PDB file of C-alpha atoms in Angstrom:
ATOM      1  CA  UNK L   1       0.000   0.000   0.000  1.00 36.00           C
ATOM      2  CA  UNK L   2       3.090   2.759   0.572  1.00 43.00           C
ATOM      3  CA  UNK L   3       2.364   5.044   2.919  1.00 48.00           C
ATOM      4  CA  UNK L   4       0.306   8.119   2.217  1.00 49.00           C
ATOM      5  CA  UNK L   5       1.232  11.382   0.142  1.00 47.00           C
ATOM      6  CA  UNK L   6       0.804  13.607   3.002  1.00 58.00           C
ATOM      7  CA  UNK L   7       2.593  11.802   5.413  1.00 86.00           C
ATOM      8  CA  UNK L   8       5.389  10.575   3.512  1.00 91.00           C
ATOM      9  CA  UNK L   9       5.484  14.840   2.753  1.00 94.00           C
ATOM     10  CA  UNK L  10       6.102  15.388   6.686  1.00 94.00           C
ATOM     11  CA  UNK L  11       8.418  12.782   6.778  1.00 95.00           C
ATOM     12  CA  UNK L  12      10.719  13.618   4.061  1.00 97.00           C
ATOM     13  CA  UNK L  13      10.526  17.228   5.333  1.00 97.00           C
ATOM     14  CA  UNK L  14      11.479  16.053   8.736  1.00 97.00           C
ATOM     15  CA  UNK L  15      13.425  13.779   7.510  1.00 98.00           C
ATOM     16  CA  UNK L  16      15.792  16.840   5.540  1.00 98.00           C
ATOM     17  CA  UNK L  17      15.513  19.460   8.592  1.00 98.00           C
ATOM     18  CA  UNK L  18      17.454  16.928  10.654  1.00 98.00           C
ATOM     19  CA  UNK L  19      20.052  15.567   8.272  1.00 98.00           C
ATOM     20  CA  UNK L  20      20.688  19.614   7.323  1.00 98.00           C
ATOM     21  CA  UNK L  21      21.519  20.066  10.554  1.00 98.00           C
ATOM     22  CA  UNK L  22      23.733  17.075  11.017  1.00 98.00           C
ATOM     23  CA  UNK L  23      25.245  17.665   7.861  1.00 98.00           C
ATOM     24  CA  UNK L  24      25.509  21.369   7.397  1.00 97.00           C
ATOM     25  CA  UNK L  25      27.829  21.458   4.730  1.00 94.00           C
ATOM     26  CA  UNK L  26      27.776  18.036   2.724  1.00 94.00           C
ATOM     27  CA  UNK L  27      28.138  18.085  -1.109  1.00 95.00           C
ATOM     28  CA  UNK L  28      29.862  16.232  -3.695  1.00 96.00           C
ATOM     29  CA  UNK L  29      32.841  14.802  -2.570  1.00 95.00           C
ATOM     30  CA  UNK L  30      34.651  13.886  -6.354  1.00 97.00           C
ATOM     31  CA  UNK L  31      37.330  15.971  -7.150  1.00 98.00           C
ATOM     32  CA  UNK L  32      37.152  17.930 -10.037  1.00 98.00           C
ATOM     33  CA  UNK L  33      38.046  21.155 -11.849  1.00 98.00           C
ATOM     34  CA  UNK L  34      36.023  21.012 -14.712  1.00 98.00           C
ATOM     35  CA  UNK L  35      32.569  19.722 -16.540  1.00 98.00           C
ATOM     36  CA  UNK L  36      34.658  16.956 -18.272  1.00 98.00           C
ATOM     37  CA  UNK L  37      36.310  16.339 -15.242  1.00 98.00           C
ATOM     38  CA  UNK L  38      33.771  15.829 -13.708  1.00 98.00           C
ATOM     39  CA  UNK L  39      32.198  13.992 -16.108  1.00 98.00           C
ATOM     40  CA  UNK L  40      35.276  11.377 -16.093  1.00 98.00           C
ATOM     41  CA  UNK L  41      35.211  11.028 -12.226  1.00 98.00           C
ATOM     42  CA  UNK L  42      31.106  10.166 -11.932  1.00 98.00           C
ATOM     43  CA  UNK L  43      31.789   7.657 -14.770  1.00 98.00           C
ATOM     44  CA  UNK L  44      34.217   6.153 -12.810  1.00 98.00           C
ATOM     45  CA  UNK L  45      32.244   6.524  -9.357  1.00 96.00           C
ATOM     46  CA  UNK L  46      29.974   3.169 -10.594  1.00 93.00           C
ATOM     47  CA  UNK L  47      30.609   0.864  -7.996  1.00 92.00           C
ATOM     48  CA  UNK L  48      33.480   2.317  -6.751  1.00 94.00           C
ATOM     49  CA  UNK L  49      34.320   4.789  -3.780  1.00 94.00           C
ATOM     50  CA  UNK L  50      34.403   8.329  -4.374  1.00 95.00           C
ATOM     51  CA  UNK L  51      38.001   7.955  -2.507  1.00 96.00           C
ATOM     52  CA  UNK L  52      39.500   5.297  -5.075  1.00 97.00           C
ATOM     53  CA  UNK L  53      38.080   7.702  -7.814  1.00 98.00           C
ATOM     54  CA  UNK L  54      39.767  11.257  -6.480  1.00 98.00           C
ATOM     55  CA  UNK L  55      43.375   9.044  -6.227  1.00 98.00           C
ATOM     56  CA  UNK L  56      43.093   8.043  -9.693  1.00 98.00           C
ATOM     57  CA  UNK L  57      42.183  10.965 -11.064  1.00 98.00           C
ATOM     58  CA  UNK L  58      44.584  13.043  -9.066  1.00 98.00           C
ATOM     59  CA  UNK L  59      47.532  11.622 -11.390  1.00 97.00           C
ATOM     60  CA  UNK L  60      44.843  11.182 -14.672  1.00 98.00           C
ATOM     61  CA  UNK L  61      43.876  14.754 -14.990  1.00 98.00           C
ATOM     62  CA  UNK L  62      47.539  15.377 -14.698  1.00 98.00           C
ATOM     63  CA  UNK L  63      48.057  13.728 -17.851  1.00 98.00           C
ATOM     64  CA  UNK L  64      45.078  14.477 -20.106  1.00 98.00           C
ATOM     65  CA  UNK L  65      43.772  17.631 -20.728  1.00 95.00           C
ATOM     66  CA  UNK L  66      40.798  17.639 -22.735  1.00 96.00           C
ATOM     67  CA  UNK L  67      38.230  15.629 -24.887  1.00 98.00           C
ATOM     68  CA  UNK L  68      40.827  15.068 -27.816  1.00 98.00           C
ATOM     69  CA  UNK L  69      43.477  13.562 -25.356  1.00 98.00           C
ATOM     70  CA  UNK L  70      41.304  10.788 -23.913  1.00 98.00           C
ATOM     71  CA  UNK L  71      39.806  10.283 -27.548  1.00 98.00           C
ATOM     72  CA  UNK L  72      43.516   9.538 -28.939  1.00 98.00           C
ATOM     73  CA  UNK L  73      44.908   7.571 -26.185  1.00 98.00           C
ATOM     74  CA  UNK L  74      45.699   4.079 -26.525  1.00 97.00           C
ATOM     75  CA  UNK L  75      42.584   1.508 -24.991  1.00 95.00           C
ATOM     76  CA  UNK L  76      44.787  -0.398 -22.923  1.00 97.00           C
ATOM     77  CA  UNK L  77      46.938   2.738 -22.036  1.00 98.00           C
ATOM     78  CA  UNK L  78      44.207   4.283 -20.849  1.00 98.00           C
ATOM     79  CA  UNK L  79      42.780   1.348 -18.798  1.00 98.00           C
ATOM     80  CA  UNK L  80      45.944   0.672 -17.601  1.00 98.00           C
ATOM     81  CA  UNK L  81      45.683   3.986 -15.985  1.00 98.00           C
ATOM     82  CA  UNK L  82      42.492   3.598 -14.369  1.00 98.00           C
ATOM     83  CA  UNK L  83      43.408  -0.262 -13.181  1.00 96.00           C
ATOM     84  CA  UNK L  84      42.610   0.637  -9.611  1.00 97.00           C
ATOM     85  CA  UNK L  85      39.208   1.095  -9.886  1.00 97.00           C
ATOM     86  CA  UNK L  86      36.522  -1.168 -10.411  1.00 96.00           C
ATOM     87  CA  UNK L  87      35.457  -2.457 -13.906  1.00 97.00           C
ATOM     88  CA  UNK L  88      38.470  -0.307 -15.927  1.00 97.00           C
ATOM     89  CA  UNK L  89      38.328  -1.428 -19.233  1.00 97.00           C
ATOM     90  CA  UNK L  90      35.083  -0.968 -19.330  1.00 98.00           C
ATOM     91  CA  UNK L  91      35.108   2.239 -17.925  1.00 98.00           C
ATOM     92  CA  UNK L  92      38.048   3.304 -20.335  1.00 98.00           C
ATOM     93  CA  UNK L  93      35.796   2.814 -23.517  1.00 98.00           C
ATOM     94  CA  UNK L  94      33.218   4.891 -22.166  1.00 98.00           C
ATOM     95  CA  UNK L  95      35.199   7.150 -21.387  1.00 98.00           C
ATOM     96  CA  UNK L  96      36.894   7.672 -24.705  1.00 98.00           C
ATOM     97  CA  UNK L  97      33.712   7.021 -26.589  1.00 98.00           C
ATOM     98  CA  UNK L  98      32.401   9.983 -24.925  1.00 98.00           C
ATOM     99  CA  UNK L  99      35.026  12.483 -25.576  1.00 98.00           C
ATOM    100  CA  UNK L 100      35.099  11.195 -29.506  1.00 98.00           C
ATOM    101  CA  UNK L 101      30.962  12.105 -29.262  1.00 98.00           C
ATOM    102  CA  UNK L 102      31.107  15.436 -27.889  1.00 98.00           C
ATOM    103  CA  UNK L 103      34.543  16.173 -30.457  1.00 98.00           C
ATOM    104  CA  UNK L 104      31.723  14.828 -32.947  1.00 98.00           C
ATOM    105  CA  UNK L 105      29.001  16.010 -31.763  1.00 98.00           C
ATOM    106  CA  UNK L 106      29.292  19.357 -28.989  1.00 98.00           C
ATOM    107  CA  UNK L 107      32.537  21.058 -30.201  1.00 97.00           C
ATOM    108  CA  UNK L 108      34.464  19.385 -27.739  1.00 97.00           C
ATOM    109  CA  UNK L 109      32.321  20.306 -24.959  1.00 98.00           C
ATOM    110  CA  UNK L 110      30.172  18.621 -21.918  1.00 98.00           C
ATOM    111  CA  UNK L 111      26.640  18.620 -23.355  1.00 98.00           C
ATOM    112  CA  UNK L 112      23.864  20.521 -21.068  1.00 97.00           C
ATOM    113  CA  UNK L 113      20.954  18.698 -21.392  1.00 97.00           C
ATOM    114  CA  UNK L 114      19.577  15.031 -19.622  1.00 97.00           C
ATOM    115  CA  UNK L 115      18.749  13.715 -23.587  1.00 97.00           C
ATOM    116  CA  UNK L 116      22.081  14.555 -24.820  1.00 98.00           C
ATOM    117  CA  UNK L 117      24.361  13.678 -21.924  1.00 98.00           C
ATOM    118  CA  UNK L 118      22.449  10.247 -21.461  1.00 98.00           C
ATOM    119  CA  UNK L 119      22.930   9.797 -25.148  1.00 98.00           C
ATOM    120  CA  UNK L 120      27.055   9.480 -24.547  1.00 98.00           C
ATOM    121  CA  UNK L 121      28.241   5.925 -23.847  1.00 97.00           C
ATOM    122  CA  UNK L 122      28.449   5.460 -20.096  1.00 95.00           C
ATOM    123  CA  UNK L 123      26.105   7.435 -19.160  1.00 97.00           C
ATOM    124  CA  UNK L 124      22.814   6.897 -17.403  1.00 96.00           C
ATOM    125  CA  UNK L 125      20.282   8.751 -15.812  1.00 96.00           C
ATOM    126  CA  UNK L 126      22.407   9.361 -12.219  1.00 96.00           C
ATOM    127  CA  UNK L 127      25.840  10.258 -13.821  1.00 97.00           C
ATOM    128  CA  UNK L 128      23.738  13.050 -16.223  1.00 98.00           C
ATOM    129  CA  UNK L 129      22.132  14.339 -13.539  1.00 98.00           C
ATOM    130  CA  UNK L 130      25.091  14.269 -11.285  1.00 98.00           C
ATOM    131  CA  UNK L 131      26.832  16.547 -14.197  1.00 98.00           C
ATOM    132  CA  UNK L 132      23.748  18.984 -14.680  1.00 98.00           C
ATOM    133  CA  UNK L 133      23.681  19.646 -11.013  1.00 98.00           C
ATOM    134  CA  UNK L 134      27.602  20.468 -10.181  1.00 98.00           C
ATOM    135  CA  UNK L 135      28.749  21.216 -13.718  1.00 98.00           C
ATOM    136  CA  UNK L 136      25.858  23.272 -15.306  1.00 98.00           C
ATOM    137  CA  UNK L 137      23.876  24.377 -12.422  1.00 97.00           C
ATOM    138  CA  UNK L 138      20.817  22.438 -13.786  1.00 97.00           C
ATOM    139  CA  UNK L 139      18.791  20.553 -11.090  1.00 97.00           C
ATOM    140  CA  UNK L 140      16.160  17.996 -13.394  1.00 95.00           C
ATOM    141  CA  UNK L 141      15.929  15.359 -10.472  1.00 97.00           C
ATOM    142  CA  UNK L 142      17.429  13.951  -7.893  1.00 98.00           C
ATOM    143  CA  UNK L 143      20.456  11.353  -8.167  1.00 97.00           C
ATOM    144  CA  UNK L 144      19.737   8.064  -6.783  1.00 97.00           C
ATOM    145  CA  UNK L 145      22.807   6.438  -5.501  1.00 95.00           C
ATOM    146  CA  UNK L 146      23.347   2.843  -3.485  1.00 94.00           C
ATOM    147  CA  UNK L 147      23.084   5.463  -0.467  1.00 96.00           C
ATOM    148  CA  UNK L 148      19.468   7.239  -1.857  1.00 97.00           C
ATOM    149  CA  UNK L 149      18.393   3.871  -2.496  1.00 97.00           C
ATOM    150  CA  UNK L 150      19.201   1.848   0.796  1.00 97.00           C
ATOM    151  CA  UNK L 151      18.113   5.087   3.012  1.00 98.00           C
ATOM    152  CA  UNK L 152      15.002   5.908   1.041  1.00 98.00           C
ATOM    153  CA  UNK L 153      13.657   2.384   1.693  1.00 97.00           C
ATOM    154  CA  UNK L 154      14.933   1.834   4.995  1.00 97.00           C
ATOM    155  CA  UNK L 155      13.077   4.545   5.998  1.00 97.00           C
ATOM    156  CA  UNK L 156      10.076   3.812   4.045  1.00 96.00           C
ATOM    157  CA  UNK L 157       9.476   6.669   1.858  1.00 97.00           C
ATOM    158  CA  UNK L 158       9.705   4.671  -1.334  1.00 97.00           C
ATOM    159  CA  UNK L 159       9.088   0.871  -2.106  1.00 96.00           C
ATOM    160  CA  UNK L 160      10.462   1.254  -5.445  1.00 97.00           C
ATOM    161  CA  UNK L 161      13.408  -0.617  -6.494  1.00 95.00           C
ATOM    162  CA  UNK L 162      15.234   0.320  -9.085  1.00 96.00           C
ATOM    163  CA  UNK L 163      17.020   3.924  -8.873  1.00 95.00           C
ATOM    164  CA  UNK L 164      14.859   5.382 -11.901  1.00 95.00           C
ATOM    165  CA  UNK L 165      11.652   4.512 -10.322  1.00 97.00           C
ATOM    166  CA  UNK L 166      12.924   5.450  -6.453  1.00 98.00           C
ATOM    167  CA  UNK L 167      13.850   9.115  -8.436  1.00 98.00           C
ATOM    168  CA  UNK L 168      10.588   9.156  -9.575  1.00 97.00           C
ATOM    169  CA  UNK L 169       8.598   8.637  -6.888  1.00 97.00           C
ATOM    170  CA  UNK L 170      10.910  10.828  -4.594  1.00 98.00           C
ATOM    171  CA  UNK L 171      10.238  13.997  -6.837  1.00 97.00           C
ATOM    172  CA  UNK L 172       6.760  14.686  -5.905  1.00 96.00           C
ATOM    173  CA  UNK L 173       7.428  14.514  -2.233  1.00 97.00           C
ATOM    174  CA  UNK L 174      11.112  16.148  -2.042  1.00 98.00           C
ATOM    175  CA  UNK L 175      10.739  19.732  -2.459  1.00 97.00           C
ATOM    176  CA  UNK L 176      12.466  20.831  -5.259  1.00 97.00           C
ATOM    177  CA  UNK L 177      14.097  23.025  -3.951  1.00 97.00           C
ATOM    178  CA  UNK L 178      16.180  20.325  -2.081  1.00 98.00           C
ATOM    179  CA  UNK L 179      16.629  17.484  -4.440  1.00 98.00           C
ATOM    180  CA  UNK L 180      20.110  18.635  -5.313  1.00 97.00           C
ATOM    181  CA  UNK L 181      20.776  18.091  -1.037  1.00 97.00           C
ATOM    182  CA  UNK L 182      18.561  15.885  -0.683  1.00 98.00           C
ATOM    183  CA  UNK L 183      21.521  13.154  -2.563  1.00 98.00           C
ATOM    184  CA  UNK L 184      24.384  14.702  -0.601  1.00 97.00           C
ATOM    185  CA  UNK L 185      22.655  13.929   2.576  1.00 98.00           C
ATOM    186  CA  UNK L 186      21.600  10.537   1.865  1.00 98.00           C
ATOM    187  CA  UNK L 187      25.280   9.982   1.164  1.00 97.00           C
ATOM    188  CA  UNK L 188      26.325  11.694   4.791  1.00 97.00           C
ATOM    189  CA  UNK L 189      24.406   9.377   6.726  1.00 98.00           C
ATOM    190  CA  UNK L 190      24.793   6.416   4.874  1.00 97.00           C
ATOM    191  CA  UNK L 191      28.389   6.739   4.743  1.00 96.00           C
ATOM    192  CA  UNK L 192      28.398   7.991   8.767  1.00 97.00           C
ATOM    193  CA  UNK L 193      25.428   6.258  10.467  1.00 97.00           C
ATOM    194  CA  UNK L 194      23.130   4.163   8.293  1.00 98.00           C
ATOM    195  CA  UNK L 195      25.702   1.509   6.530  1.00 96.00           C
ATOM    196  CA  UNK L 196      24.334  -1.214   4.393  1.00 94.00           C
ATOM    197  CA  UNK L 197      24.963  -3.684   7.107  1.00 93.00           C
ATOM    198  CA  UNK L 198      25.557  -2.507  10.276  1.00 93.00           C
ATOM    199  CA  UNK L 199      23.366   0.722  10.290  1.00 95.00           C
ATOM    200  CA  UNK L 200      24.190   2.343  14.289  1.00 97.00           C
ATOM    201  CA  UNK L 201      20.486   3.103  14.937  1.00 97.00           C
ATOM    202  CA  UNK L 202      21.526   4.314  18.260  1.00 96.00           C
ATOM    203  CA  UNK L 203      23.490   7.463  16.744  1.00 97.00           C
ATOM    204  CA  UNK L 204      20.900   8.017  13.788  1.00 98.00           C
ATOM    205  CA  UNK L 205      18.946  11.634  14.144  1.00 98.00           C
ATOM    206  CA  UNK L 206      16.082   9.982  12.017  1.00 97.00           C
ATOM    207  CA  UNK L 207      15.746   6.565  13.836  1.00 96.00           C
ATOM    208  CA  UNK L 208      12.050   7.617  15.428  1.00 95.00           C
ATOM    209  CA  UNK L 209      10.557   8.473  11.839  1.00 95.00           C
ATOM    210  CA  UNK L 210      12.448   5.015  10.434  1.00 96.00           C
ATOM    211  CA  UNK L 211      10.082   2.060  10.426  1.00 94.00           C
ATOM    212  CA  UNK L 212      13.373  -0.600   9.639  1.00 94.00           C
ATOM    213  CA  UNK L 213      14.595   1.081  13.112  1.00 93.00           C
ATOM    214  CA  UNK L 214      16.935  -2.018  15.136  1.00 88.00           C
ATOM    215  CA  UNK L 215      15.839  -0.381  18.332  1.00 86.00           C
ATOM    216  CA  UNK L 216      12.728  -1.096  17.384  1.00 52.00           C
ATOM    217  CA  UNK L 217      11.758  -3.603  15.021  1.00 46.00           C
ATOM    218  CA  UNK L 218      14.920  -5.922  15.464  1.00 45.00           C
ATOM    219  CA  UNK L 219      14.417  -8.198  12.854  1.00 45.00           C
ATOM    220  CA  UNK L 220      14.176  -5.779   9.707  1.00 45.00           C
ATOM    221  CA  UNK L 221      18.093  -5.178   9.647  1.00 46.00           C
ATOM    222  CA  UNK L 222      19.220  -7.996  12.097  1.00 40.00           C
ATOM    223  CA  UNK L 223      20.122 -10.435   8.794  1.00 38.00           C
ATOM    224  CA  UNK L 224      22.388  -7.084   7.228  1.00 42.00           C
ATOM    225  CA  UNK L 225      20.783  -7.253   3.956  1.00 43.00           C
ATOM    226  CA  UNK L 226      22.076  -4.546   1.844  1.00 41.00           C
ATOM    227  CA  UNK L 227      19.357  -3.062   0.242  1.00 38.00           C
TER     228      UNK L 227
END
């Protein structure tokens, strides 16, 4: 049944008062200097920790500078370079796919738009919005991480599952006004307090509004599943 429009309105309200003031100055915590930059670093932020990412890219934006450099390099050069993080090779064909696209495409440049930065290889939904947000100032929706995702459900403002339909469902009760936050502190308190498998309800400023709460309802994170 989900639980009702209004009330899942007060929640997420109360929800963001607290976490604001727990979390006063959260935001993006990827390195970067620039829209491609950028760019790069949320590609490479799939399944990997923001801290792997900013020590690989401390040394790669060293070396390249610009679309044209990562759409001439060598494949396995460039995967070689990014062999710390998770899925590489992968991630190194993305990435110069999508620099050869906007060289072909965008005169060289980070497109500013959801249809035409989800039309580069790589990149989905989260990463374009991610970009829009903190490289053009553009807030379309709200990015739903494995942080957004786990907390959102935990606390029972969304029964949705997959990050596109979580989004969805979150935007009519997140103000808009706060769904560029609203990510950042998700990502606080998951990282801090609410872990995938040993959340510390005891320290959490939310745990009376949370219905997965171990104080009280012990066996709805007892087993540690990760949602």
């Amino acid at each position: 049944m989900g639980t009702p429009r209004d009330s899942r309105e007060d929640q997420v309200a109360d929800v963001v008062d607290r976490l604001h003031e727990e979390y006063p100055d959260t935001t993006i915590s990827l390195e970067f200097s620039n829209r491609l930059e950028l760019l790069i670093a949320v590609i490479l932020s799939a399944q990997c920790t923001d801290e792997r990412v900013n020590t690989v890219t401390a040394d790669l934006f060293e070396k390249y500078d610009g679309p044209e450099d990562y759409a001439a390099v060598d494949q396995d050069e460039l995967a070689e370079d990014l062999n710390s993080v998770t899925y590489y090779n992968n991630k190194a064909g993305y990435i110069r796919e999508a620099c050869t696209k906007m060289i072909e495409d965008h005169d060289g440049e980070v497109p500013d738009t959801m249809s035409e930065l989800t039309d580069l290889p790589g990149v989905g939904r989260k990463t374009a919005n991610v970009v829009l947000q903190h490289g053009h100032d553009v807030v379309e929706g709200i990015v739903v991480d494995t942080h957004v995702q786990r907390l959102t459900r935990r606390l029972g403002i969304t029964e949705e599952k997959r990050p596109e339909a979580i989004e969805e469902d979150l935007m009519p009760v997140v103000p808009e006004s706060e769904w560029q936050d609203f990510t950042h502190l998700m990502i606080s308190h998951g990282r801090a307090v609410c872990s995938a498998r040993n959340p510390d309800c005891g320290e959490c400023v939310v745990e009376d509004l949370c219905p997965s709460s171990k104080l009280d309802h012990g066996t709805d994170l007892a087993s540690g599943e990760a949602w």
